[in-house]
PDB file of C-alpha atoms in Angstrom:
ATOM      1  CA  UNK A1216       0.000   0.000   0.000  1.00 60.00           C
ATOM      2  CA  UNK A1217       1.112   3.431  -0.753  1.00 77.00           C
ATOM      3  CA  UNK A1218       0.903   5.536   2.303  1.00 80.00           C
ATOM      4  CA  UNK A1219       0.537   8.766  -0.227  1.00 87.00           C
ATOM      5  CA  UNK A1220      -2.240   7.226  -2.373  1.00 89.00           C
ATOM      6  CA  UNK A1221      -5.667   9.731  -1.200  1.00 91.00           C
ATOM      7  CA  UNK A1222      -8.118   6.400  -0.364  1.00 88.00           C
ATOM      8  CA  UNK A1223     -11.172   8.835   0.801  1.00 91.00           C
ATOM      9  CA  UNK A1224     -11.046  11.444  -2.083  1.00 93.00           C
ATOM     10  CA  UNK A1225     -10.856   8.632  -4.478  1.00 93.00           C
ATOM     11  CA  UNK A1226     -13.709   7.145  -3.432  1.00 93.00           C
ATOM     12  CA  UNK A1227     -15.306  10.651  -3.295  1.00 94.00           C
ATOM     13  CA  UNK A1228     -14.480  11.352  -7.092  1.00 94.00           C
ATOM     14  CA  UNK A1229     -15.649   7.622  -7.818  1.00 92.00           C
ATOM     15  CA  UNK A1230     -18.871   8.358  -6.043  1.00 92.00           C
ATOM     16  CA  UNK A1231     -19.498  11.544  -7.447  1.00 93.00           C
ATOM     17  CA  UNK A1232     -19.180  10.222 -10.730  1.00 90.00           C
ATOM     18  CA  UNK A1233     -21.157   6.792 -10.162  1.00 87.00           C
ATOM     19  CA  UNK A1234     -23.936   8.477  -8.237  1.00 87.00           C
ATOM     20  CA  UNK A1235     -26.614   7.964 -10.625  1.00 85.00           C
ATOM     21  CA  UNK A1236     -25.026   4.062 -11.127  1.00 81.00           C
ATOM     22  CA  UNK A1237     -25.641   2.496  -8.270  1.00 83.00           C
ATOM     23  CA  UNK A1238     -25.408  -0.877  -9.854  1.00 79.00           C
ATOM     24  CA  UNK A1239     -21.809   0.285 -10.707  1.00 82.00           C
ATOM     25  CA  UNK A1240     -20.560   1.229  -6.865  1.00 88.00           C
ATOM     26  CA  UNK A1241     -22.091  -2.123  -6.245  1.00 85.00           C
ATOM     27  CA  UNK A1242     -20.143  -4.354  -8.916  1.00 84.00           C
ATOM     28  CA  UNK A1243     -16.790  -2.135  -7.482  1.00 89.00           C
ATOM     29  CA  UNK A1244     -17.641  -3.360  -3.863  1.00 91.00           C
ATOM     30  CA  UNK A1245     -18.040  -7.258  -5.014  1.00 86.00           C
ATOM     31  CA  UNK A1246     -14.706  -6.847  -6.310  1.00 86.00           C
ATOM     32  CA  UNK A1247     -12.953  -5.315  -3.691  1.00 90.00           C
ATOM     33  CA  UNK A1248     -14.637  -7.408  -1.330  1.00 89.00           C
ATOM     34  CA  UNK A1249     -13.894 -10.460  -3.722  1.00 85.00           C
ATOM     35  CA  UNK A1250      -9.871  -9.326  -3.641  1.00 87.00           C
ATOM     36  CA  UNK A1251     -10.228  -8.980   0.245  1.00 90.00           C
ATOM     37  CA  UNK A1252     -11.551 -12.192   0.796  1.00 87.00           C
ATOM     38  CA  UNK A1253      -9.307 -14.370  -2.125  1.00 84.00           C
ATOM     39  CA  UNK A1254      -7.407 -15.553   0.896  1.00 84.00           C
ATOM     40  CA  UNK A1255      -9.726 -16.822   2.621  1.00 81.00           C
ATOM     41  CA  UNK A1256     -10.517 -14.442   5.331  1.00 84.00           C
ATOM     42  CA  UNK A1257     -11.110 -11.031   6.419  1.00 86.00           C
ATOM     43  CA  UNK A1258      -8.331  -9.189   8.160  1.00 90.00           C
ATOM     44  CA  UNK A1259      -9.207  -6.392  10.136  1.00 92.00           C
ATOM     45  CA  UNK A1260      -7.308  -3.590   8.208  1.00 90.00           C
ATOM     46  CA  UNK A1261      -9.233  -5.049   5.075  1.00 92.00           C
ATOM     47  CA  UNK A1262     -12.903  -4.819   7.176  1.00 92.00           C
ATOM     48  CA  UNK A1263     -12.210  -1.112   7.586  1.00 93.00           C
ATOM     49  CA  UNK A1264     -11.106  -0.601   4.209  1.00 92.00           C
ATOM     50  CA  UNK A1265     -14.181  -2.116   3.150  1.00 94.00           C
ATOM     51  CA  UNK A1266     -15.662   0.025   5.724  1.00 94.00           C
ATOM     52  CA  UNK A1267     -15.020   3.118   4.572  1.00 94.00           C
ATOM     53  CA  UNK A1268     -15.650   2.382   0.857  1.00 95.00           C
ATOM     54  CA  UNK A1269     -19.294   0.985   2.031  1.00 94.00           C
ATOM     55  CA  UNK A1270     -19.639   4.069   3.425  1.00 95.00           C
ATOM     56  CA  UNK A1271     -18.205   6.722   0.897  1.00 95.00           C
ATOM     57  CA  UNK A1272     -20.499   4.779  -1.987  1.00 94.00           C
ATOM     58  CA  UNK A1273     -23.003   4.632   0.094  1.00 93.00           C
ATOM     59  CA  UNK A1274     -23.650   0.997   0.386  1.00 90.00           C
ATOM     60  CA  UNK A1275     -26.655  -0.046   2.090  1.00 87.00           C
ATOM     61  CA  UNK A1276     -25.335  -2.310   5.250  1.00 86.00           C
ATOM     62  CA  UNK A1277     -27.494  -4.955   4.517  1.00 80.00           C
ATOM     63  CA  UNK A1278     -26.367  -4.961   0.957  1.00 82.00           C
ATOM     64  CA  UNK A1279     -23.004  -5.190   1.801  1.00 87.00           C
ATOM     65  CA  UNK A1280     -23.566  -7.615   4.487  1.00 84.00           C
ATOM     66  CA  UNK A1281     -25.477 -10.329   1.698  1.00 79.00           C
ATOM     67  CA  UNK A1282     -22.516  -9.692  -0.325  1.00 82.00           C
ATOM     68  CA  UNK A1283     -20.063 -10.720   2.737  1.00 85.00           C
ATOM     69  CA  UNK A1284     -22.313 -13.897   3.470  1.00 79.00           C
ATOM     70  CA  UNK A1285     -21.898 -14.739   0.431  1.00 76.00           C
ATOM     71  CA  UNK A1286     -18.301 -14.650  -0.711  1.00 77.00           C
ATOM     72  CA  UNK A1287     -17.590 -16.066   3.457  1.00 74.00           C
ATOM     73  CA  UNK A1288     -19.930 -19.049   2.368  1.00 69.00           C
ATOM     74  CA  UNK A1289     -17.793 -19.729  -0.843  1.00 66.00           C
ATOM     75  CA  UNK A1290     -15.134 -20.976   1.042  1.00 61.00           C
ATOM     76  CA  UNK A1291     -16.618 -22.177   4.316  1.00 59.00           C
ATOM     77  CA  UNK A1292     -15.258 -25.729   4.786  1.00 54.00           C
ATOM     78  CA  UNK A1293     -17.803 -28.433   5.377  1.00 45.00           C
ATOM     79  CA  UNK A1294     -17.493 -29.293   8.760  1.00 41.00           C
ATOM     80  CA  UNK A1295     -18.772 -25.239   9.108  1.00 42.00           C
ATOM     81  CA  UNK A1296     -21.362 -24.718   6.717  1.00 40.00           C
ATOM     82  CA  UNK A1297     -22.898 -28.051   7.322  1.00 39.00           C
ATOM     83  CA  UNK A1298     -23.924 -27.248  10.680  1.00 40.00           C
ATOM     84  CA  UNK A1299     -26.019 -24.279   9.989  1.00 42.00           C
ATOM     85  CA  UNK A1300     -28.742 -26.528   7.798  1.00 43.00           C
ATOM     86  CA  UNK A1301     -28.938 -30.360   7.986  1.00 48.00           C
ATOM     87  CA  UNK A1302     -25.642 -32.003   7.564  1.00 49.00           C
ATOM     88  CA  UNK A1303     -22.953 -33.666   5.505  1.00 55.00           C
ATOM     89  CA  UNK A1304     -22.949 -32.018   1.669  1.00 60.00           C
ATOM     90  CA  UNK A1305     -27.188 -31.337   1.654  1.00 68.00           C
ATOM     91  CA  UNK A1306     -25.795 -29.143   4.513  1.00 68.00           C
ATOM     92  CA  UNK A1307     -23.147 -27.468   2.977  1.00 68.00           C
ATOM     93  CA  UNK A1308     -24.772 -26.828  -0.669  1.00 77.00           C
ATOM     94  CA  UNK A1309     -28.452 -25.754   1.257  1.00 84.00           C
ATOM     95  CA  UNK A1310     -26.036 -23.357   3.570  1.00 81.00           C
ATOM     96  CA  UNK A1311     -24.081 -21.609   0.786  1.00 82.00           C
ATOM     97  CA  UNK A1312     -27.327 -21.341  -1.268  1.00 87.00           C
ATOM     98  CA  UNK A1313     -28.968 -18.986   1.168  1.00 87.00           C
ATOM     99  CA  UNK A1314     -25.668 -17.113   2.048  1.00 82.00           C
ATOM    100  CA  UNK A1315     -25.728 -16.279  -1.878  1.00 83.00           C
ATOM    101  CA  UNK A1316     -28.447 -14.589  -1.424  1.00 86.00           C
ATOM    102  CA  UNK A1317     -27.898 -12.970   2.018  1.00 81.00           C
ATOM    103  CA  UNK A1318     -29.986 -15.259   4.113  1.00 83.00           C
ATOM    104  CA  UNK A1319     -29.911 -17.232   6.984  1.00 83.00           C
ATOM    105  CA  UNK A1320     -31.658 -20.689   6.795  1.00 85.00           C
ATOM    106  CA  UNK A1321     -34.463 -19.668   8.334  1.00 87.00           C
ATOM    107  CA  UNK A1322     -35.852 -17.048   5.944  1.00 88.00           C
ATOM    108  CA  UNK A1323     -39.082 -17.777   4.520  1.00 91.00           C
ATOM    109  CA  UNK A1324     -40.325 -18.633   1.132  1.00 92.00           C
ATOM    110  CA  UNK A1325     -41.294 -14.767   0.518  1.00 92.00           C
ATOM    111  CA  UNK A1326     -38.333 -13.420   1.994  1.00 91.00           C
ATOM    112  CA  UNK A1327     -36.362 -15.738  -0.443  1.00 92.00           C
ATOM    113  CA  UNK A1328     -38.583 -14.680  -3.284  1.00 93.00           C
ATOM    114  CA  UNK A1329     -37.667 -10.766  -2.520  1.00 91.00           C
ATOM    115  CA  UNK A1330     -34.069 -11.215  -2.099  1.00 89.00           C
ATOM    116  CA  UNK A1331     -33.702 -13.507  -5.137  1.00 91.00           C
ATOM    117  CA  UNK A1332     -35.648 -11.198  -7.405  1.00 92.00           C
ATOM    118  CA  UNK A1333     -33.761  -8.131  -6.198  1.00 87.00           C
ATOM    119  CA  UNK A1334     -30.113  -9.616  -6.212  1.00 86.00           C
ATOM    120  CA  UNK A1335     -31.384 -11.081 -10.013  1.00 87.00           C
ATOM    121  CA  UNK A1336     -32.553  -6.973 -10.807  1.00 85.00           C
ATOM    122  CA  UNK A1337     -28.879  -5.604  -9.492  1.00 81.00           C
ATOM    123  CA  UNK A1338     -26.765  -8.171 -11.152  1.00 82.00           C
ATOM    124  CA  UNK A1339     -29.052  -9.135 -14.454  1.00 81.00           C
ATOM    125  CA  UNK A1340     -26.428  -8.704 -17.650  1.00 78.00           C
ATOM    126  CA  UNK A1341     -28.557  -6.787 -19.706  1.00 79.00           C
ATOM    127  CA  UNK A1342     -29.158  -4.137 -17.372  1.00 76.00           C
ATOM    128  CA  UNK A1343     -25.433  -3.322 -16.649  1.00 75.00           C
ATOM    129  CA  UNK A1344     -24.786  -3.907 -20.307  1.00 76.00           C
ATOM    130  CA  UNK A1345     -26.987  -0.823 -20.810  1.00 75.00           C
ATOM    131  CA  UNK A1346     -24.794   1.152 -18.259  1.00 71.00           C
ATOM    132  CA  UNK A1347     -21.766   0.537 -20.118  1.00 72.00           C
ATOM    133  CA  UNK A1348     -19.937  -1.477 -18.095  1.00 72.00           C
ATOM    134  CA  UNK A1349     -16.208  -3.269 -18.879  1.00 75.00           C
ATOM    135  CA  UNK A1350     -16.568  -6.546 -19.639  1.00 80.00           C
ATOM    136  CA  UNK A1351     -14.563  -7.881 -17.031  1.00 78.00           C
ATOM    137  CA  UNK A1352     -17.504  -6.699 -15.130  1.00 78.00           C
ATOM    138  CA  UNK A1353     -20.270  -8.460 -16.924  1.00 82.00           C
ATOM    139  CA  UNK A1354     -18.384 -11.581 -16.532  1.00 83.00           C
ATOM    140  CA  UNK A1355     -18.531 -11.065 -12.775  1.00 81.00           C
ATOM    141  CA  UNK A1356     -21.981 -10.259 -13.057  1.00 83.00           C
ATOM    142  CA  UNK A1357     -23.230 -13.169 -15.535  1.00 86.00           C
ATOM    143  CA  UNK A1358     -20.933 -15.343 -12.468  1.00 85.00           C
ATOM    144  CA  UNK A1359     -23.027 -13.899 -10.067  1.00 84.00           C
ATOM    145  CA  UNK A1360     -26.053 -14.214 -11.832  1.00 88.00           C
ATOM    146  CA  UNK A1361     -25.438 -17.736 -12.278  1.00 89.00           C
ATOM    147  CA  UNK A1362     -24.954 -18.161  -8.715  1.00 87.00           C
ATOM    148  CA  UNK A1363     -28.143 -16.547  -7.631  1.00 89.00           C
ATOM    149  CA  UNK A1364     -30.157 -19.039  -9.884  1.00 92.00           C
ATOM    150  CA  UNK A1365     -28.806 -22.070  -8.851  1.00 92.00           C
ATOM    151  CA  UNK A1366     -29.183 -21.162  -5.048  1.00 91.00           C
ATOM    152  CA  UNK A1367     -32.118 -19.989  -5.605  1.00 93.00           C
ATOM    153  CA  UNK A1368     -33.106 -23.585  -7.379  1.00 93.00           C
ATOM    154  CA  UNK A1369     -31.929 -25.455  -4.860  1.00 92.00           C
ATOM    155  CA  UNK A1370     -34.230 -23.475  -2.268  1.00 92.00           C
ATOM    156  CA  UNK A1371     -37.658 -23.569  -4.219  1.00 91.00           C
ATOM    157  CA  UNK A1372     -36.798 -27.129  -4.044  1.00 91.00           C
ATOM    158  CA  UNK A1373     -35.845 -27.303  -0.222  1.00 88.00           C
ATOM    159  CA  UNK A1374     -38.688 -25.149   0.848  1.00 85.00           C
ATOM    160  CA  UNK A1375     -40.966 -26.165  -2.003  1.00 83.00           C
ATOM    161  CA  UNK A1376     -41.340 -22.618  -3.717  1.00 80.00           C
ATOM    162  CA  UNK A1377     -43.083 -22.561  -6.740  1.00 76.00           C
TER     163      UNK A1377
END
């Protein structure tokens, strides 16, 4: 890290010119939170990094904290994520499939119905193809995309969602 580099006004000329992209400031925090996390935890100079980009671009918490649950969930070993709902690989898969889409295994069908349809809304291709983004982005988006289907699959069939 450079100790010169200006973090804050950065972010403030990043936000200034992404305010009317929200989907944009979003995609930026799943990749800095992706980088953060790529060895497989959270140190705590990297949570207040995170911090105080959340807060600069104006990241909803609970946003950011779906995000977090997610990416954690990725690469939660077994023994872990099994715990949380059922056990063995059912477990695991069932676990990481509500973490994708910021729950907790005991949400309820509707309140897996609004976070699915949301998450698809903010990460959906088309719509950030329309925004112009790089398509290094759009690959992390169709990735994510992908992700929030299959979890969400896997829960309809849990739960028995139609």
């Amino acid at each position: 890290t450079d100790p010169e580099f200006d973090l804050h006004g950065a972010l403030q000329t990043f936000a200034k010119h992404s305010r009317h992209r929200y989907e944009l400031r979003v995609m930026f925090m799943e990749l800095l939170l992706e980088a953060a996390i790529s060895d497989g935890k959270l140190s705590v100079g990297e949570d207040a990094i995170l911090e105080r980009v959340r807060t600069v671009l104006n990241i909803p918490i609970n946003v950011f904290n779906a995000m977090l649950r997610a990416r954690q969930a990725e690469g939660e070993p077994e023994s872990t994520a099994g715990r949380q709902h059922g056990s063995g690989t059912q477990g695991l898969v069932l676990s990481k499939s509500y973490a994708s889409l910021g729950l907790t295994s005991d949400a309820k069908p509707q309140e897996v119905k609004r976070a699915y349809r949301k998450l698809v809304s903010q990460y959906h291709p088309d719509k950030l193809a329309s925004q112009g983004l790089p398509d290094e982005m759009m690959e992390i988006a169709k990735k994510r995309v992908r992700e929030i289907n299959a979890a969400y699959d896997r829960i309809k069939a849990e739960q028995g969602i139609k």
